[in-house]
Coordinates of C-alpha atoms (C1' of nucleotides) in Angstrom, one line a residue:
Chain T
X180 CA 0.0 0.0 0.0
X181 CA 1.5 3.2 -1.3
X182 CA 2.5 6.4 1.7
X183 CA -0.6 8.1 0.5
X184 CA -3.2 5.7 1.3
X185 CA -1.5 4.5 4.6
X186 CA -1.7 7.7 5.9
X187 CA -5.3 8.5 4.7
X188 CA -6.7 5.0 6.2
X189 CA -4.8 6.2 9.9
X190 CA -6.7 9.3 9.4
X191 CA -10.5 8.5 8.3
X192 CA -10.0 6.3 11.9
X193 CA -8.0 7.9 14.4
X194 CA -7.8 11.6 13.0
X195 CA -9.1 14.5 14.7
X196 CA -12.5 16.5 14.6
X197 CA -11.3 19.8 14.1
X198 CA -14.3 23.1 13.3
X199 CA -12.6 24.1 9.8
X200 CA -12.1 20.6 8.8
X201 CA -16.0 20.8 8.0
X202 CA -16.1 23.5 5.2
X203 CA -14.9 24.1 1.9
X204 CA -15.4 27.8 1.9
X205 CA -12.1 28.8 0.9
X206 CA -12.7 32.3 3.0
X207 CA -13.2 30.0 6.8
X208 CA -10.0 28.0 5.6
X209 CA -8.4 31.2 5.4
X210 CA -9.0 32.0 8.5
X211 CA -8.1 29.1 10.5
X212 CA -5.0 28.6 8.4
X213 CA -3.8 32.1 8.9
X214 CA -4.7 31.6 12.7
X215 CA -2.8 28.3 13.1
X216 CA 0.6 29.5 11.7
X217 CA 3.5 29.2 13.7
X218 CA 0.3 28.4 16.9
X219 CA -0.8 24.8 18.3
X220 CA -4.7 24.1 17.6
X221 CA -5.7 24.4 21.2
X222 CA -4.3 28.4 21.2
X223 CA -5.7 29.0 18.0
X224 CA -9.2 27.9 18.1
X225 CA -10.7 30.6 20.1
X226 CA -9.6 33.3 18.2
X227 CA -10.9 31.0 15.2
X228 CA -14.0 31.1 16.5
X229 CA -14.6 34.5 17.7
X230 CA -13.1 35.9 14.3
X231 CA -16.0 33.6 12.5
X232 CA -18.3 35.2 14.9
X233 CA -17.6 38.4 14.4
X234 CA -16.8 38.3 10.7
X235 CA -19.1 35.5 8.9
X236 CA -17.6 36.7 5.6
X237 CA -14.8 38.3 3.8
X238 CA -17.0 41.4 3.0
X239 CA -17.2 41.6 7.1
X240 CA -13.3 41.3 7.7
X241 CA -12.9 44.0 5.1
X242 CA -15.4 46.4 6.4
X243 CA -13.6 46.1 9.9
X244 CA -11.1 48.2 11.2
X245 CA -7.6 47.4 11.9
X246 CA -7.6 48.5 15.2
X247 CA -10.5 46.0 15.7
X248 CA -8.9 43.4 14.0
X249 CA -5.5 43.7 16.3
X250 CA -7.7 44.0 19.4
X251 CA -9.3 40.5 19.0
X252 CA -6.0 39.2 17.8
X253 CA -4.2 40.6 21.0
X254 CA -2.6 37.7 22.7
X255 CA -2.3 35.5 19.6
X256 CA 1.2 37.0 18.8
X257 CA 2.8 37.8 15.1
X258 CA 0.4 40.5 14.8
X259 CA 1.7 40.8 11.6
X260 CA -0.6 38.4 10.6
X261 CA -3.8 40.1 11.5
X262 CA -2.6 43.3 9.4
X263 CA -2.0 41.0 6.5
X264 CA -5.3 39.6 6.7
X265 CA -6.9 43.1 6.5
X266 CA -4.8 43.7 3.2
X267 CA -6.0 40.4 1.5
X268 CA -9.8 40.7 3.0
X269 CA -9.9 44.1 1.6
X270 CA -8.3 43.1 -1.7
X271 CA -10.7 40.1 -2.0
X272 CA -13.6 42.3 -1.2
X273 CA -13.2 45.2 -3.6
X274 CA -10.7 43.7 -6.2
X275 CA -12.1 40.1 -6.5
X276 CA -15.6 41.3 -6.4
X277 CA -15.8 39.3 -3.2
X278 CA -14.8 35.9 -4.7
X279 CA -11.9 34.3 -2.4
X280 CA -9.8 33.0 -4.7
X281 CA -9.4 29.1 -4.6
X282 CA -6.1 28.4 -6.7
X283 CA -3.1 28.2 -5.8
X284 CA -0.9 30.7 -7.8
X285 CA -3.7 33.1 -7.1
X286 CA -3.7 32.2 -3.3
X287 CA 0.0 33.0 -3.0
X288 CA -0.4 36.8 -4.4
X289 CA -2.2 37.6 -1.3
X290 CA 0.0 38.9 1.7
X291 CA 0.3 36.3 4.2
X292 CA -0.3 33.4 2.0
X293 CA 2.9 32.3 1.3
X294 CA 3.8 28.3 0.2
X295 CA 1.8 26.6 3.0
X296 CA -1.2 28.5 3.1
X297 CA -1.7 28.4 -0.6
X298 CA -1.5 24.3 -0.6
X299 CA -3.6 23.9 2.1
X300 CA -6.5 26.5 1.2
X301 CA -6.2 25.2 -2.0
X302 CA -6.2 21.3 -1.6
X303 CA -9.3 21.7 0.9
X304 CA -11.1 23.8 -0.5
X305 CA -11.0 22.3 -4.5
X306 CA -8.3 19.6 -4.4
X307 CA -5.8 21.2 -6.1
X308 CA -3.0 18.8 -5.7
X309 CA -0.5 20.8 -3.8
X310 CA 1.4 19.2 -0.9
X311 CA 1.7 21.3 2.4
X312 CA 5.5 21.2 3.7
X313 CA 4.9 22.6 7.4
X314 CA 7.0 21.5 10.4
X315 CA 4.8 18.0 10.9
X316 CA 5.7 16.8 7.2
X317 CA 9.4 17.7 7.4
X318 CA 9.2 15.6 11.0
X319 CA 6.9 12.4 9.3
X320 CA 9.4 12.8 6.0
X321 CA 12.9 13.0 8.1
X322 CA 11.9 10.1 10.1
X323 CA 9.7 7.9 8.0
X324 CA 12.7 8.1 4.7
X325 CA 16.0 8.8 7.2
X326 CA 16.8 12.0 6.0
X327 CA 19.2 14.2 7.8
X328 CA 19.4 17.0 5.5
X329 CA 18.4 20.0 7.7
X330 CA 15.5 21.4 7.6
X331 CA 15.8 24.7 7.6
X332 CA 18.9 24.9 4.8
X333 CA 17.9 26.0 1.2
X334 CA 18.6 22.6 0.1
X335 CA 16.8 20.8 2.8
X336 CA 14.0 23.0 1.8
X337 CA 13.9 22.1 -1.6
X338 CA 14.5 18.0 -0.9
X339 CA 11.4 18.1 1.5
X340 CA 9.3 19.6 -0.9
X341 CA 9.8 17.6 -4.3
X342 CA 9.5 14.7 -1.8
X343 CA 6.0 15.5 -0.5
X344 CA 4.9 17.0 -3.8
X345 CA 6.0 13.0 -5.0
X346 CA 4.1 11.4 -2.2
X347 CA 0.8 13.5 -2.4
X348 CA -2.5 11.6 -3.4
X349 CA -3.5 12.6 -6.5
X350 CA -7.2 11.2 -5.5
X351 CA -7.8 13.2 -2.6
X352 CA -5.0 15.9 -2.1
X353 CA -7.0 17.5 1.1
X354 CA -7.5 14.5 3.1
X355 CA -4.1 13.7 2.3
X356 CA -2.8 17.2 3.4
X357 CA -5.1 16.8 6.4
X358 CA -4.3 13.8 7.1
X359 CA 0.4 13.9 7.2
X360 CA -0.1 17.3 9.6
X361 CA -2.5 15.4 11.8
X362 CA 0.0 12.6 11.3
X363 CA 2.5 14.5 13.0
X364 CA 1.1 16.5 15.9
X365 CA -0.2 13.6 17.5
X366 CA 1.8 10.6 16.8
X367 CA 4.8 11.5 14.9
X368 CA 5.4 14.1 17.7
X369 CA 8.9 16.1 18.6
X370 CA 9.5 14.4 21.9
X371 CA 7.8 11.0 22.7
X372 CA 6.7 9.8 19.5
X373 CA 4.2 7.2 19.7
X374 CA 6.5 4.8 17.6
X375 CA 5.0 1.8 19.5
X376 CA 1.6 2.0 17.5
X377 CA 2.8 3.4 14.3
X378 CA 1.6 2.5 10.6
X379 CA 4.8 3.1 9.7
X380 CA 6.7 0.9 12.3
X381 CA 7.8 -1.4 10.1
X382 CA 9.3 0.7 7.1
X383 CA 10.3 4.0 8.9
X384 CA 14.3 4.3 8.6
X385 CA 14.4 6.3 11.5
X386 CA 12.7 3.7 14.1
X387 CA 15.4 1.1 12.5
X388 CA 17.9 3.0 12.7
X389 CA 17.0 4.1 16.3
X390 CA 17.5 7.9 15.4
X391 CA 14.2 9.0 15.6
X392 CA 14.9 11.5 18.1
X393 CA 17.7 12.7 16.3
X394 CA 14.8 13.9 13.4
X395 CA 14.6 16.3 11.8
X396 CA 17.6 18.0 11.5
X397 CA 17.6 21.8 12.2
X398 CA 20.1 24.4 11.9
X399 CA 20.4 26.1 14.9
X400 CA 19.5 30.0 14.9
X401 CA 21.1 32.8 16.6
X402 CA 20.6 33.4 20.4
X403 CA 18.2 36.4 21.3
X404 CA 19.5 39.6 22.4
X405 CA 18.4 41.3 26.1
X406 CA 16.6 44.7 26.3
X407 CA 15.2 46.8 29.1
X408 CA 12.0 48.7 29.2
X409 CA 11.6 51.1 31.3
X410 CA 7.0 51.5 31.4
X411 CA 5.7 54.1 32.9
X412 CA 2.1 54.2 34.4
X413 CA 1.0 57.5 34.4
X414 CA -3.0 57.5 35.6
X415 CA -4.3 60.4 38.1
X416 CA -8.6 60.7 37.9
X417 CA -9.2 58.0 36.0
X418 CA -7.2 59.0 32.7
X419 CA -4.3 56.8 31.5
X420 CA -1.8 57.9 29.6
X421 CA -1.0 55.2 26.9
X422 CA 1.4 55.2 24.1
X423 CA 1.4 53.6 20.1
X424 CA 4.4 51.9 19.4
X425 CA 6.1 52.2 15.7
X426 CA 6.1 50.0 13.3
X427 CA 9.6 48.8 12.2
X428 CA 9.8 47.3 15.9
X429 CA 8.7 43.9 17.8
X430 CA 5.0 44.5 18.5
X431 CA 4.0 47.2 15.8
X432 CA 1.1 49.7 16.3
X433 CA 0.2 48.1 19.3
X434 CA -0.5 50.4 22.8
X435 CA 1.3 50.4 25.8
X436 CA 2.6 52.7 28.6
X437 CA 4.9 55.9 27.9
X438 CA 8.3 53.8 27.5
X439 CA 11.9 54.8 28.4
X440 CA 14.2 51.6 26.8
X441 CA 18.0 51.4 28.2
X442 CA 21.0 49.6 27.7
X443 CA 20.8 48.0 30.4
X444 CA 18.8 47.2 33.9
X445 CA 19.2 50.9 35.6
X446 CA 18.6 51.3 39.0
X447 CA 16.0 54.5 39.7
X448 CA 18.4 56.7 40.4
X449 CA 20.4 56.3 37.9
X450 CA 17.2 56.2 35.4
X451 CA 15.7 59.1 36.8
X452 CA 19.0 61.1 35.6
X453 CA 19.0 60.1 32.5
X454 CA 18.5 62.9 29.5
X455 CA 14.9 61.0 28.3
X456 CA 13.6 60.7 31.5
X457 CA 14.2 64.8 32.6
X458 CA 12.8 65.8 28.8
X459 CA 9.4 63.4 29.6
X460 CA 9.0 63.8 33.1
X461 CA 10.8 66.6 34.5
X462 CA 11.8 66.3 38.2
X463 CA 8.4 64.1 38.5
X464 CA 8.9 61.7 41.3
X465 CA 8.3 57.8 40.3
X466 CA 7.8 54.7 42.5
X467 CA 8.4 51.2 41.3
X468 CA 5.7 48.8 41.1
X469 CA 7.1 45.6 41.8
X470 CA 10.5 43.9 40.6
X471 CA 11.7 43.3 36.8
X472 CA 9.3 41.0 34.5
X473 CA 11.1 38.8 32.2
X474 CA 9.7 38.7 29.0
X475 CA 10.7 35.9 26.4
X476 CA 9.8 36.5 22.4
X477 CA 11.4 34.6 19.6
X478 CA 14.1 36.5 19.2
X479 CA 14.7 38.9 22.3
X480 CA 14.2 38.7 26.1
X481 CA 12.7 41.5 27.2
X482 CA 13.5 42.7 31.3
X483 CA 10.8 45.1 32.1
X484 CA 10.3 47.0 34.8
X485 CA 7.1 49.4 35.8
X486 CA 7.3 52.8 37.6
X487 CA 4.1 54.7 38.8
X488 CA 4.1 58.7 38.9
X489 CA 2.0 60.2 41.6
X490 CA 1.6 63.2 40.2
X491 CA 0.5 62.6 37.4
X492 CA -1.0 65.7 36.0
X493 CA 1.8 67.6 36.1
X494 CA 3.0 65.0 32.7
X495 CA 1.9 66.4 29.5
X496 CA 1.5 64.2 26.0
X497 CA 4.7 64.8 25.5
X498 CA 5.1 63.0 21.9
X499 CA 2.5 62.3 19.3
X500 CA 1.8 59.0 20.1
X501 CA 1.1 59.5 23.5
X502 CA -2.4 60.2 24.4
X503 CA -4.9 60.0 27.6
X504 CA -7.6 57.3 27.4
X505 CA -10.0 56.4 30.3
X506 CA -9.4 53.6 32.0
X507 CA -12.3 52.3 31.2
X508 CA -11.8 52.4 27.3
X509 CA -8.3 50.6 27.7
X510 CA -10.0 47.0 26.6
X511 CA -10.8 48.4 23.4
X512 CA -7.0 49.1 22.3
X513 CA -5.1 46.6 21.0
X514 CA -2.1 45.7 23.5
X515 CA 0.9 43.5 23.6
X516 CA 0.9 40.5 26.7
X517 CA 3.3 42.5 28.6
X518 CA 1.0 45.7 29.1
X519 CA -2.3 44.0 29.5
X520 CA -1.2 41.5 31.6
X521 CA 0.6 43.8 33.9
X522 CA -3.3 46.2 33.2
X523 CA -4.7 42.7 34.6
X524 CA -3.3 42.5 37.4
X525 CA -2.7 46.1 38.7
X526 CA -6.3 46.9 38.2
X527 CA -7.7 43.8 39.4
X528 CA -9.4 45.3 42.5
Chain S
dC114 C1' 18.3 34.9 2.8
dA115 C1' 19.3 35.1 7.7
dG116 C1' 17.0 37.5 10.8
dC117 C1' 12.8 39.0 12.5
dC118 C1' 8.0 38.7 14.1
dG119 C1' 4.7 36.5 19.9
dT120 C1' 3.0 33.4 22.9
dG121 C1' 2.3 29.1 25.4
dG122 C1' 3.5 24.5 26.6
dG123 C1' 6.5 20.4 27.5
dC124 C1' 10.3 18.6 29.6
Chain G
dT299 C1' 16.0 27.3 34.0
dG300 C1' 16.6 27.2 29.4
dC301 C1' 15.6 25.3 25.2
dC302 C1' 12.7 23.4 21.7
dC303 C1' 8.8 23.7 19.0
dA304 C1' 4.1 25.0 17.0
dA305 C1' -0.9 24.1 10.5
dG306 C1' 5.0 30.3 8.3
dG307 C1' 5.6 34.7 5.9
dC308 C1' 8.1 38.9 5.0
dT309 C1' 12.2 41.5 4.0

DNA sequence: CAGCCGTGGGC
DNA sequence: TGCCCAAGGCT
């Protein structure tokens, strides 16, 4: 029995029941598949369903404003995505007539549908036969054919995908895309696979050669660099002062509090007399609110710290980003984990 | 094209 | 604790 159909009889019995797995509306595919990028189903699927709540078509994701759009993706990370989305919503809506498009050289036009996105929305939606190469099929591939070609190198890249273009079912490319990612997250998993019950047990090089853990092969990346923010909470009578960040940064266009970033973990003294803090806050006193908050992205740790300013009034919006919002308006701006966690908890009671 | 873009969970 | 990884894409 060929790869194909091995894996397609594993699913149709042990695959799981998943809410976009039930539609071929190429516009609810989009969603989820945008949603799940880089994120594990069981973080994802809220937002998937509160963003087919609130927007039941493309027409509605178009009409919506980003600022909407980034508030209900706040805590789902890569905002870049949700921005994206607005781009190819509105393009679809005004440009396309409405008509999500369903194939995949048209998919991958679109910002934020890059190789992936465009197989998968494009095998489930019409069964074009496209194979999806995400993290699960390099894993089932390396494992199943002992290959040790990293993953992540330009020629790894391009062995993985002739492979799983070669292996694809050419009867039912969306089951069969379904059915290798499902494949992976559950049983062909990064740490404790569940070799024992395998379909492939008997033919996967990896499990005879006993390097399954060693697969897949990855190049390793970089180590992140270490920055400190210095947030401060300026909030007298109800009114907050809250600032936009930029955009060529981590966390673009997203609010937070009035910022003061060093090159390393000051102590308040030493902050206070610092040229930025005199310009923003004159001889304003500030108290600390707790210790330093470790905050751990991809590619930076982040070592926060929050300060509150008594006097508040006496702090004028200073740049044109910063602006006073009432507390009670802060849930509707989008904000990044670090400010609306620390919002969570310091306004708790 | 190597580096960047978030957050959460497992071990 | 620190590291890996998760239905990737953009520049």
């Amino acid at each position: 029995m060929s790869f194909a159909s091995k894996l397609i009889i594993w699913y149709q019995s042990e695959g799981r029941d998943l809410p976009w797995r039930k539609t071929r509306d190429p516009y609810i595919i989009w969603l989820s598949e945008i949603i799940l990028q880089q994120t594990r189903v069981e973080q994802g699927l809220p937002y998937f369903y509160t963003f087919r709540e609130h927007f039941p078509t493309v027409l509605d994701f178009a009409e919506a404003s980003e600022d909407e759009l980034l508030r209900l993706w706040q805590g789902l990370g890569y905002y870049s995505r949700a921005r994206n989305m607005h781009k190819t919503a509105k393009i679809v809506a005004y440009e396309l007539k409405g008509e999500f498009p369903v194939d995949y050289d048209s998919l991958l036009r679109l910002p934020g549908i890059g190789e992936y996105t465009a197989a998968a929305i494009s095998s489930f939606s019409v069964g074009e036969s496209k194979a999806v190469l995400d993290g699960n099929v390099f894993r089932v591939l390396s494992r199943v054919f002992g290959i040790s070609t990293a993953i992540n190198s330009t020629e790894g890249k391009k062995l993985f995908q002739s492979l799983a273009q070669d292996l694809i079912s050419t009867i039912d490319p969306g089951t069969y895309n379904h059915a290798i990612m499902d494949f992976g997250a559950t049983v062909c998993k990064p740490k404790a696979p569940l070799c024992e019950s395998c379909v492939f047990r008997g033919e996967c090089a990896a499990f005879e050669e006993g390097s399954v853990a060693l697969l897949p092969v990855k190049i390793k990346s970089k180590k992140s660099r270490d920055r400190y923010f210095n947030y401060f909470l300026v909030e007298e009578d109800g009114l907050v002062l809250m600032a936009r960040r930029g955009g060529d940064d981590v966390w673009a266009n997203m609010y937070e509090f009035p910022l003061l970033e060093t090159r390393e973990d000051l102590d308040l003294e030493t902050l206070m007399r610092t040229d930025e803090y005199r310009f923003f806050f004159g001889s304003t006193v500030v108290e600390p609110i707790g210790g330093i908050t470790k905050h751990v992205l991809s590619h930076q740790n982040i070592y926060a710290r929050f300060f509150r300013l008594p006097d508040a009034k006496s702090v004028l919006e200073k740049k044109d980003t910063w602006h006073y919002f009432f507390l009670e308006n802060l849930d509707k701006l989008a904000k990044h984990k670090l400010i609306f966690s620390f919002i969570d908890k310091y306004f708790k009671d």
